Each structure stands twice: as structure tokens, then as C-alpha cells.
Amino acid sequence: MSKRFTVTPLLSAIAATALLGGLSGCKFSDTHQETLSQTQAQPALNSQQVTAETVTAFYPELAHAVFADALVTAQALQKRIDIFLSEPTEANLAAAKDAWKLARKPYQQSEVFRFGNAVVDDWEGQLNAWPLDEGLIDYVNTDRYEAEMGNEGASANIIANTSLQVGAETTDIQQITPDLLKSLNEIGGSEANVATGYHAIEFLLWGQDLNGTAPGAGQRPATDYQSGAACTHGHCDRRASYLKAAVDLLVTDLAYMADQWSVEGAYRAQLKGEPTTQVLRKMFFGMGSLSLGELAGERMKVALEANSTEDEQDCFSDNTHNSHFYDAKGIENVYLGRYVRTDGSELQGPALSDLVAKADAGVNTEMRAALATTMGALQTMVDKAEAAENPMKFDMMIAEGNAEGKAIIQASIQALVAQTGLLEKAARALSINDLNPETADHAF
């Protein structure tokens, strides 16, 4: 893909459950409807029991639960990939793809903790960098491949080679290991050279999506991982080694971050030592920045205005609508102080919502209504993408001339922008002024 959009938080503005079973046959629309209705039905805690101290103490509890679930689902993905690599059939490939989609659900809900928390922001690129020039990793259809201009690594094809030269730098890549893949991220100085994380794994499972804005995701065959004469596109053993190394690294990275937020974790201890007002600011800054600059701006507005599938987040799998939904769900989780875990249980604690209600009940009512509007707009996107008849995925919605798709995306953007304004208003109710959520230089 052509470029990687990232947002660096304005830090100057800020003074495991059991492995999942039944991974195939998931129905995302049903899950969305369930979590949305639960959120609307869940009553707030008694606001008299909520203080700034209890709210900020619950924040790392919430983060730890989300990252722990991201770890659990990544471990389940790792198991499915191991099964697939031991027996590379189409059925096992489909099961690995389903596991990847399920792993995205909790991870996307973790992104709200990225902005304002440097421990997450400095780390997340190795897991979720996008867009990427996938020719760095494996074979591509060169007639349908739009790489970043001037990227010398855009067609390096790690899988097909044992030595990699980008510019004046030559790297021995005979042994594909997690450490090697880490070292190849942004090689040659290009952010489009992404060798690790969810999207590298996504590409290795789906392959290129050559459909443009027409229906269909990537169609990589399971035979790309078979041995001997059955191997397609060559280098199947190295492709398997790459996929294995990438998912192992993903699990290792998520284990590290879950530990950071655990009861004895280093980052939780750091937060505990920070002034309460500063932690509250981080919470609001994280929600506002993900809502405005990142989700409304980089992940929706850019792709819509350019009619560009190269700027779609989950571009190989056509899972973008789900990733957007769960990003927004993460914002809602933090404000409402609740999280529905992957095992169906619910974690709930002292909420910003209750704290704001004590300061200004009207603002809290407005804020909760704005969150519901946003989730409703994104539910519409999900429902359209997952429709039984004539589904319209995100890459189809952004097609030039698609008025219906444009309206769906614009409604989500407008809801996110309005939601951010209310987040700033809610922060002011708690005497947190000049929040300045990240805009990523977008005007709305």
C-alpha cells in the first residue's frame, strides 16, 4: 500500500481467560447488536460512590482486561495458524481467518488507551501499522500494486529471498525469526515497510485484494503453504516460517502490554503515582484523539475523500467496518466504565459518566446520547457490510459515485466529530480545560 498514517499524541498537552473455542462461523452483526443493546440498558453506578480517585484507579483495570483479551484471542489465532501450517487445507485457512477477525475485536477496543499513554503509543506500531507495501513481504500482482513512491523496499519480497538490500543496507534474511522481522520494520526509512503485526498476518492469510471497490476480499490459496509440487507461488516453507514468526511476535508483544497494565505492572504503578487530574486528562485526551483525528480523520475521511482502497485499514480481509466499530466501542467503554469481555462476562466500575453527572448532569446526558448516536451510525455501517443480500463493505462504500456508501461513512464521521466536542465539554465540567484532542491536521 502507499503510506502509513500515524498520529503522535500531543503529550505536551498532558502535564487471562481460557483460550477461545469455536473460532469458525462467527457472526459479527449479532455480536454488535448484543453489545450495543447491553450498553444502552446498563444503568449507571450510584454517582455518590464515584470519585476522581476511584475512576482513575479503575482505568488501568479496564485497560488490563482489554489487553488480556487481545492476548487470549491472539493465542487462539496462534493455535489456528499452527494447525493450518501443519495441514494447509482451505478449511484450516478459513478457520485461521476467522480467528484473525475475532482477535481484532478486543485489540481495536484497546486503541483508546494509545493516545496520551506513551507506553502504548510507542509500542503499537509494531502491532498495527498500516497501510503497508505488501511487496516487502511476499509476491504481488505488479499490475495492481500501488506502492509508496520512492520506497526501495516496496518489492523486496522477503519470502522469496535470503538477502535483502534496501538502499545501501544489506541484511541477511536466511532465517526468518521474530527478531529479524522486528528489525525490518521501516527499513530504508519508509513507514510503508511494515513487516510485523496484524496487517502483515492479514496479508499472509488473505493475499492482495485485487477487487478494488468491487465485491470481494483477498483470495490467497491454501496451496501457498503446501510442500513439494503442490506449492503455489514458490517458497512455501519460507512463507510458513514468516507467518509463524509474525504471529509468535504478536503474542509476545501483547503479553508485554497486558503485563504493563496488570496489578503489579510497571505502567500501572506509574499511573498510580501521577496526579488524579492528569490521569483524567489522559482518559479524555485518549477518547477525543481516537474519535477525531484518528478514526474520523485518518481511518474514514482520508479514504472517502480519495476514494482510495489503499487507505482502507483492514484492506486485505474487508474487515474494516468491524475495526471501526470496535475502535468506537473502546471510546464508549472508557466513558461508561464498562467492558464486555470475549467470554461474555462484563467488567464494570467507577465511570467518567458518573463523575461528570455529579458535576453537570445535563452534560453527561448529552455525552451519553452522543456515544449512542456514534455507535448507531457505525452499527449501520456494520449492518450494510454484513447484509445477507448485496453487502457493501467499506471499500465499496468509498467508491466514487457511491452516494449511499458516502452517506453512511459521513454520518459516522459527523457523529464522531460531534462526540469529540461533547468529550471536551465533559472534560471542562471536571475543570479539565484546553484538552486539544489530536486532529491529525484534519478540518471537519
Coordinates of C-alpha atoms in Angstrom, one line a residue:
M1 CA 0.0 0.0 0.0
S2 CA 1.0 3.6 -0.4
K3 CA 1.6 5.2 3.0
R4 CA 1.2 4.7 6.7
F5 CA -0.9 7.3 8.6
T6 CA 0.0 7.6 12.3
V7 CA -0.8 10.2 14.9
T8 CA 1.7 11.2 17.6
P9 CA -0.2 12.3 20.7
L10 CA 0.4 15.8 21.9
L11 CA 2.0 14.7 25.1
S12 CA 2.8 18.3 25.9
A13 CA -1.0 18.7 26.5
I14 CA -0.8 16.2 29.3
A15 CA 1.1 17.7 32.5
A16 CA -6.3 -14.2 31.2
T17 CA -9.2 -16.1 30.5
A18 CA -9.2 -19.5 28.8
L19 CA -8.4 -19.8 25.1
L20 CA -11.4 -19.2 22.8
G21 CA -13.2 -22.1 21.2
G22 CA -15.4 -22.3 18.2
L23 CA -13.5 -19.8 16.1
S24 CA -15.1 -20.5 12.8
G25 CA -18.5 -19.4 11.7
C26 CA -18.5 -16.1 13.7
K27 CA -21.4 -13.7 13.1
F28 CA -20.2 -10.1 13.8
S29 CA -23.5 -8.4 13.2
D30 CA -25.2 -10.4 16.0
T31 CA -22.3 -9.6 18.4
H32 CA -22.6 -5.8 17.6
Q33 CA -26.3 -5.8 18.2
E34 CA -25.9 -7.6 21.6
T35 CA -23.2 -5.3 22.9
L36 CA -25.0 -2.1 21.7
S37 CA -28.3 -3.1 23.4
Q38 CA -26.4 -4.1 26.6
T39 CA -24.7 -0.7 26.7
Q40 CA -28.0 1.2 26.4
A41 CA -29.7 -1.0 29.0
Q42 CA -26.9 -0.8 31.6
P43 CA -27.7 1.6 34.4
A44 CA -25.0 3.9 35.7
L45 CA -23.4 3.3 39.1
N46 CA -24.5 5.4 42.1
S47 CA -22.7 8.6 41.4
Q48 CA -22.3 9.3 45.1
Q49 CA -20.0 6.3 45.3
V50 CA -17.8 7.6 42.5
T51 CA -14.8 9.9 43.0
A52 CA -12.0 11.1 40.7
E53 CA -9.7 8.7 42.6
T54 CA -11.9 5.6 42.1
V55 CA -12.4 6.4 38.4
T56 CA -8.7 6.8 37.7
A57 CA -8.0 3.6 39.7
F58 CA -10.4 1.7 37.6
Y59 CA -8.9 3.0 34.3
P60 CA -5.9 0.5 34.4
E61 CA -8.3 -2.3 35.4
L62 CA -10.3 -1.7 32.3
A63 CA -7.1 -1.4 30.1
H64 CA -5.7 -4.6 31.5
A65 CA -8.9 -6.6 30.8
V66 CA -8.9 -5.4 27.2
F67 CA -5.3 -6.2 26.6
A68 CA -5.6 -9.5 28.3
D69 CA -8.5 -10.4 25.9
A70 CA -6.4 -9.2 23.0
L71 CA -3.7 -11.6 24.2
V72 CA -6.1 -14.5 24.6
T73 CA -7.5 -14.1 21.1
A74 CA -4.0 -13.7 19.7
Q75 CA -3.1 -17.0 21.3
A76 CA -6.1 -18.6 19.8
L77 CA -5.1 -17.2 16.4
Q78 CA -1.6 -18.6 17.0
K79 CA -3.1 -22.1 17.6
R80 CA -5.2 -21.9 14.5
I81 CA -2.2 -20.9 12.4
D82 CA -0.2 -23.7 13.9
I83 CA -3.0 -26.1 12.8
F84 CA -3.2 -24.6 9.4
L85 CA 0.6 -24.8 8.8
S86 CA 0.6 -28.4 9.9
E87 CA -2.2 -29.2 7.5
P88 CA -2.6 -26.4 4.9
T89 CA -6.2 -27.0 3.7
E90 CA -8.7 -24.4 2.7
A91 CA -10.8 -25.3 5.7
N92 CA -7.9 -24.7 8.1
L93 CA -7.1 -21.5 6.3
A94 CA -10.7 -20.3 6.7
A95 CA -10.5 -21.1 10.4
A96 CA -7.3 -19.1 10.8
K97 CA -9.0 -16.2 9.0
D98 CA -12.0 -16.3 11.4
A99 CA -9.5 -16.4 14.3
W100 CA -7.8 -13.3 13.0
K101 CA -11.1 -11.4 12.8
L102 CA -12.0 -12.4 16.3
A103 CA -8.6 -11.2 17.5
R104 CA -9.3 -7.8 16.1
K105 CA -12.3 -7.3 18.2
P106 CA -10.6 -6.8 21.6
Y107 CA -7.5 -5.3 20.1
Q108 CA -9.4 -2.5 18.5
Q109 CA -11.0 -1.7 21.8
S110 CA -7.5 -1.2 23.2
E111 CA -6.6 1.6 20.9
V112 CA -8.3 4.2 23.1
F113 CA -5.5 3.7 25.6
R114 CA -2.9 4.6 23.0
F115 CA -3.4 8.3 22.9
G116 CA -1.9 10.0 26.0
N117 CA -0.2 6.8 27.2
A118 CA 3.2 6.8 25.7
V119 CA 3.8 3.2 26.8
V120 CA 1.1 2.2 24.3
D121 CA 1.7 4.7 21.5
D122 CA 5.5 3.9 21.3
W123 CA 4.7 0.2 21.1
E124 CA 1.6 -0.1 18.9
G125 CA 3.3 0.5 15.5
Q126 CA 4.8 -3.0 15.7
L127 CA 1.3 -4.5 16.0
N128 CA -1.0 -2.3 13.9
A129 CA 1.0 -0.2 11.4
W130 CA -0.9 0.4 8.1
P131 CA -1.1 0.9 5.2
L132 CA 1.9 -1.3 4.2
D133 CA 3.7 -2.0 1.0
E134 CA 3.0 -5.7 1.0
G135 CA 5.5 -6.4 -1.7
L136 CA 8.1 -6.1 1.0
I137 CA 6.8 -9.4 2.4
D138 CA 5.7 -11.6 -0.5
Y139 CA 4.7 -11.8 -4.1
V140 CA 2.2 -9.3 -5.5
N141 CA 0.4 -8.7 -8.8
T142 CA 2.5 -5.8 -10.0
D143 CA -0.2 -4.7 -12.4
R144 CA -2.5 -4.0 -9.4
Y145 CA 0.1 -2.8 -6.8
E146 CA 0.3 0.8 -5.7
A147 CA 3.5 1.2 -3.6
E148 CA 4.7 4.3 -1.9
M149 CA 6.7 6.4 -4.3
G150 CA 10.4 6.1 -3.8
N151 CA 10.2 3.1 -1.4
E152 CA 13.1 0.9 -2.3
G153 CA 11.7 -1.9 -0.2
A154 CA 8.3 -2.0 -1.8
S155 CA 9.1 -5.1 -3.9
A156 CA 11.9 -6.6 -1.8
N157 CA 9.9 -9.9 -1.2
I158 CA 11.4 -11.2 2.0
I159 CA 9.9 -14.6 1.5
A160 CA 11.5 -15.2 -1.9
N161 CA 15.0 -14.1 -0.9
T162 CA 17.7 -14.8 1.6
S163 CA 19.4 -11.4 1.4
L164 CA 17.7 -8.0 1.4
Q165 CA 19.1 -4.8 0.1
V166 CA 17.4 -1.5 0.6
G167 CA 19.5 1.4 -0.4
A168 CA 23.0 0.9 0.9
E169 CA 21.8 -1.5 3.6
T170 CA 22.1 -5.3 3.1
T171 CA 20.5 -7.7 5.5
D172 CA 20.9 -11.4 5.9
I173 CA 17.4 -12.8 6.0
Q174 CA 18.1 -16.6 5.6
Q175 CA 16.5 -17.4 9.0
I176 CA 13.0 -15.8 9.4
T177 CA 12.6 -15.1 13.1
P178 CA 10.5 -12.7 15.2
D179 CA 13.7 -10.6 15.9
L180 CA 14.5 -10.4 12.2
L181 CA 11.0 -9.2 11.3
K182 CA 11.2 -6.5 14.1
S183 CA 14.4 -5.3 12.6
L184 CA 12.9 -4.9 9.2
N185 CA 10.1 -2.5 10.2
E186 CA 10.5 0.8 8.4
I187 CA 13.7 -0.4 6.7
G188 CA 15.2 2.2 4.4
G189 CA 13.3 4.9 6.4
S190 CA 9.9 4.2 4.8
E191 CA 6.9 3.8 7.2
A192 CA 5.3 1.7 4.4
N193 CA 7.8 -1.0 5.1
V194 CA 5.8 -2.9 7.7
A195 CA 7.0 -6.4 8.4
T196 CA 5.1 -7.3 11.5
G197 CA 1.7 -7.1 13.2
Y198 CA -2.0 -7.8 12.5
H199 CA -1.8 -6.5 8.9
A200 CA 1.3 -8.5 7.9
I201 CA -0.5 -11.6 9.2
E202 CA -3.7 -10.4 7.4
F203 CA -1.8 -10.2 4.1
L204 CA -0.3 -13.6 4.6
L205 CA -3.7 -15.1 5.2
W206 CA -5.7 -13.3 2.5
G207 CA -3.2 -12.0 0.0
Q208 CA -3.8 -8.9 -2.0
D209 CA -7.4 -7.7 -2.5
L210 CA -7.4 -7.2 -6.3
N211 CA -11.1 -6.2 -6.5
G212 CA -10.7 -2.5 -6.0
T213 CA -14.1 -1.1 -5.0
A214 CA -15.9 -4.2 -6.4
P215 CA -17.1 -7.0 -4.1
G216 CA -14.5 -9.5 -2.7
A217 CA -11.5 -9.7 -0.4
G218 CA -8.1 -11.2 -1.0
Q219 CA -8.1 -14.8 -2.3
R220 CA -4.8 -16.3 -1.3
P221 CA -4.9 -20.1 -1.8
A222 CA -4.0 -22.6 1.0
T223 CA -1.6 -24.1 -1.5
D224 CA 0.7 -21.2 -0.9
Y225 CA 1.6 -23.1 2.2
Q226 CA 1.8 -26.6 0.8
S227 CA 5.0 -28.5 0.1
G228 CA 6.7 -30.0 -2.9
A229 CA 4.9 -29.9 -6.3
A230 CA 1.6 -28.8 -4.6
C231 CA 3.2 -25.5 -3.5
T232 CA 1.9 -22.4 -5.4
H233 CA 3.9 -19.2 -6.0
G234 CA 7.1 -20.8 -4.6
H235 CA 8.9 -20.6 -1.3
C236 CA 6.0 -22.1 0.7
D237 CA 8.4 -23.2 3.5
R238 CA 9.6 -19.6 4.0
R239 CA 6.1 -18.3 3.8
A240 CA 5.1 -20.6 6.6
S241 CA 8.1 -19.5 8.6
Y242 CA 7.2 -15.9 8.1
L243 CA 3.6 -16.4 9.2
K244 CA 4.7 -18.4 12.2
A245 CA 7.3 -15.8 13.3
A246 CA 4.8 -12.9 12.8
V247 CA 2.0 -14.5 15.0
D248 CA 4.5 -15.5 17.7
L249 CA 5.8 -12.0 17.8
L250 CA 2.2 -10.7 18.1
V251 CA 1.6 -12.9 21.1
T252 CA 4.8 -11.8 22.8
D253 CA 4.1 -8.2 22.3
L254 CA 0.5 -8.4 23.6
A255 CA 1.8 -10.4 26.7
Y256 CA 4.2 -7.5 27.4
M257 CA 1.4 -4.9 27.2
A258 CA -1.1 -6.9 29.3
D259 CA 1.7 -7.1 31.9
Q260 CA 2.3 -3.4 31.9
W261 CA -1.4 -2.8 32.9
S262 CA -1.6 -5.7 35.4
V263 CA -1.8 -5.2 39.2
E264 CA 1.9 -5.4 39.5
G265 CA 2.6 -3.8 36.2
A266 CA 5.2 -1.1 35.7
Y267 CA 2.9 1.3 33.9
R268 CA 0.0 0.8 36.4
A269 CA 2.4 1.8 39.1
Q270 CA 3.4 4.9 37.1
L271 CA -0.2 5.9 36.7
K272 CA -0.8 5.4 40.4
G273 CA 1.9 7.9 41.1
E274 CA 0.5 10.6 38.8
P275 CA -1.9 13.4 39.9
T276 CA -5.5 12.4 39.5
T277 CA -6.3 15.3 37.3
Q278 CA -3.5 14.3 34.9
V279 CA -4.9 10.8 34.6
L280 CA -8.4 12.1 33.9
R281 CA -6.9 14.3 31.2
K282 CA -5.2 11.3 29.7
M283 CA -8.6 9.5 29.6
F284 CA -10.3 12.3 27.9
F285 CA -7.4 13.0 25.6
G286 CA -7.3 9.4 24.5
M287 CA -11.0 9.2 23.8
G288 CA -11.0 12.6 21.9
S289 CA -7.9 11.9 19.8
L290 CA -9.1 8.4 18.7
S291 CA -12.5 9.8 18.0
L292 CA -11.4 12.8 16.0
G293 CA -8.0 12.7 14.3
E294 CA -7.6 9.0 14.0
L295 CA -11.0 7.4 13.5
A296 CA -13.0 10.2 11.9
G297 CA -9.9 11.6 10.1
E298 CA -7.2 9.1 9.2
R299 CA -9.4 6.0 9.0
M300 CA -12.5 7.3 7.3
K301 CA -12.2 10.8 5.9
V302 CA -8.9 10.2 4.0
A303 CA -10.2 7.0 2.3
L304 CA -13.6 8.6 1.5
E305 CA -12.2 11.8 0.0
A306 CA -9.6 10.0 -2.1
N307 CA -11.9 7.1 -3.0
S308 CA -8.9 5.1 -2.1
T309 CA -8.8 1.4 -1.1
E310 CA -5.1 1.9 -0.4
D311 CA -6.2 3.9 2.6
E312 CA -8.6 1.3 4.0
Q313 CA -7.4 -0.2 7.3
D314 CA -8.2 -3.9 7.0
C315 CA -7.8 -3.8 3.3
F316 CA -6.9 -7.5 2.6
S317 CA -9.8 -9.0 4.6
D318 CA -12.5 -6.5 4.1
N319 CA -12.9 -6.4 7.8
T320 CA -12.6 -2.6 8.1
H321 CA -16.2 -1.9 9.2
N322 CA -15.6 -4.2 12.2
S323 CA -12.4 -2.5 13.2
H324 CA -14.0 0.9 13.0
F325 CA -16.9 -0.3 15.2
Y326 CA -14.7 -1.6 17.9
D327 CA -12.5 1.4 17.9
A328 CA -15.6 3.5 18.7
K329 CA -16.7 0.8 21.3
G330 CA -13.4 1.3 23.1
I331 CA -14.2 5.0 23.5
E332 CA -17.6 4.2 24.8
N333 CA -16.1 1.7 27.2
V334 CA -13.8 4.2 28.9
Y335 CA -16.5 6.9 29.3
L336 CA -19.1 4.4 30.7
G337 CA -16.6 2.4 32.8
R338 CA -17.6 -0.9 31.3
Y339 CA -16.3 -3.7 29.0
V340 CA -17.9 -6.8 27.7
R341 CA -15.2 -9.4 27.7
T342 CA -14.7 -12.0 25.0
D343 CA -16.1 -14.7 27.3
G344 CA -19.3 -12.7 27.6
S345 CA -18.7 -11.5 31.1
E346 CA -18.9 -7.8 31.9
L347 CA -16.4 -5.7 33.8
Q348 CA -17.9 -2.6 35.3
G349 CA -16.5 0.0 37.6
P350 CA -16.5 3.7 38.6
A351 CA -17.2 5.7 35.4
L352 CA -16.3 9.1 34.0
S353 CA -20.0 9.2 33.2
D354 CA -21.0 9.2 36.9
L355 CA -18.2 11.7 37.7
V356 CA -19.4 14.1 35.0
A357 CA -23.0 13.6 36.1
K358 CA -22.1 14.8 39.6
A359 CA -20.6 18.0 38.1
D360 CA -23.2 18.6 35.4
A361 CA -26.0 16.1 34.8
G362 CA -27.1 17.8 31.6
V363 CA -23.6 17.5 30.0
N364 CA -23.5 13.8 31.0
T365 CA -26.8 13.2 29.3
E366 CA -25.6 14.9 26.2
M367 CA -22.4 12.9 26.2
R368 CA -24.2 9.5 26.6
A369 CA -26.6 10.4 23.8
A370 CA -23.6 11.4 21.5
L371 CA -22.0 8.0 22.2
A372 CA -25.2 6.2 21.4
T373 CA -25.5 8.2 18.1
T374 CA -22.0 7.2 17.1
M375 CA -22.5 3.6 17.9
G376 CA -25.7 3.6 16.0
A377 CA -24.1 5.2 12.9
L378 CA -21.3 2.6 13.0
Q379 CA -23.9 -0.2 13.5
T380 CA -25.5 0.9 10.3
M381 CA -22.1 0.6 8.6
V382 CA -21.7 -2.9 10.0
D383 CA -25.2 -4.0 9.1
K384 CA -24.7 -2.8 5.5
A385 CA -21.3 -4.6 5.2
E386 CA -22.7 -7.8 6.7
A387 CA -26.0 -7.8 4.9
A388 CA -27.2 -11.2 3.7
E389 CA -28.1 -9.7 0.3
N390 CA -25.9 -7.2 -1.6
P391 CA -23.5 -6.5 1.2
M392 CA -21.5 -3.3 0.9
K393 CA -18.0 -3.5 2.5
F394 CA -16.1 -0.3 3.4
D395 CA -14.0 -0.4 0.2
M396 CA -17.2 -0.5 -1.8
M397 CA -18.7 2.4 0.3
I398 CA -15.8 4.7 -0.6
A399 CA -16.1 4.1 -4.4
E400 CA -16.5 7.3 -6.5
G401 CA -20.2 7.9 -7.1
N402 CA -21.5 5.6 -4.4
A403 CA -23.9 8.1 -2.7
E404 CA -25.3 5.5 -0.3
G405 CA -21.9 4.4 0.9
K406 CA -20.7 8.0 1.2
A407 CA -23.7 8.9 3.3
I408 CA -23.1 6.0 5.7
I409 CA -19.5 7.0 6.2
Q410 CA -20.2 10.7 6.5
A411 CA -22.8 10.0 9.2
S412 CA -20.2 8.1 11.2
I413 CA -17.7 10.9 10.8
Q414 CA -20.2 13.6 11.8
A415 CA -21.2 11.6 14.8
L416 CA -17.5 11.2 15.9
V417 CA -16.9 14.9 15.4
A418 CA -19.9 15.8 17.5
Q419 CA -18.9 13.3 20.1
T420 CA -15.5 14.8 20.4
G421 CA -17.0 18.2 21.0
L422 CA -19.1 16.7 23.9
L423 CA -16.0 15.0 25.3
E424 CA -14.3 18.4 25.5
K425 CA -17.4 19.8 27.2
A426 CA -17.5 16.9 29.7
A427 CA -13.8 17.4 30.4
R428 CA -14.5 21.1 31.2
A429 CA -17.2 20.1 33.6
L430 CA -14.4 18.4 35.6
S431 CA -12.2 21.6 35.2
I432 CA -10.0 20.0 32.6
N433 CA -9.6 22.8 30.1
D434 CA -7.7 23.1 26.8
L435 CA -8.0 19.4 26.1
N436 CA -6.8 19.8 22.5
P437 CA -7.5 16.3 21.2
E438 CA -5.4 15.3 18.2
T439 CA -6.8 16.3 14.8
A440 CA -4.1 14.8 12.6
D441 CA -4.3 18.1 10.7
H442 CA -7.9 17.4 9.6
A443 CA -10.5 20.1 9.4
F444 CA -14.1 19.0 10.0

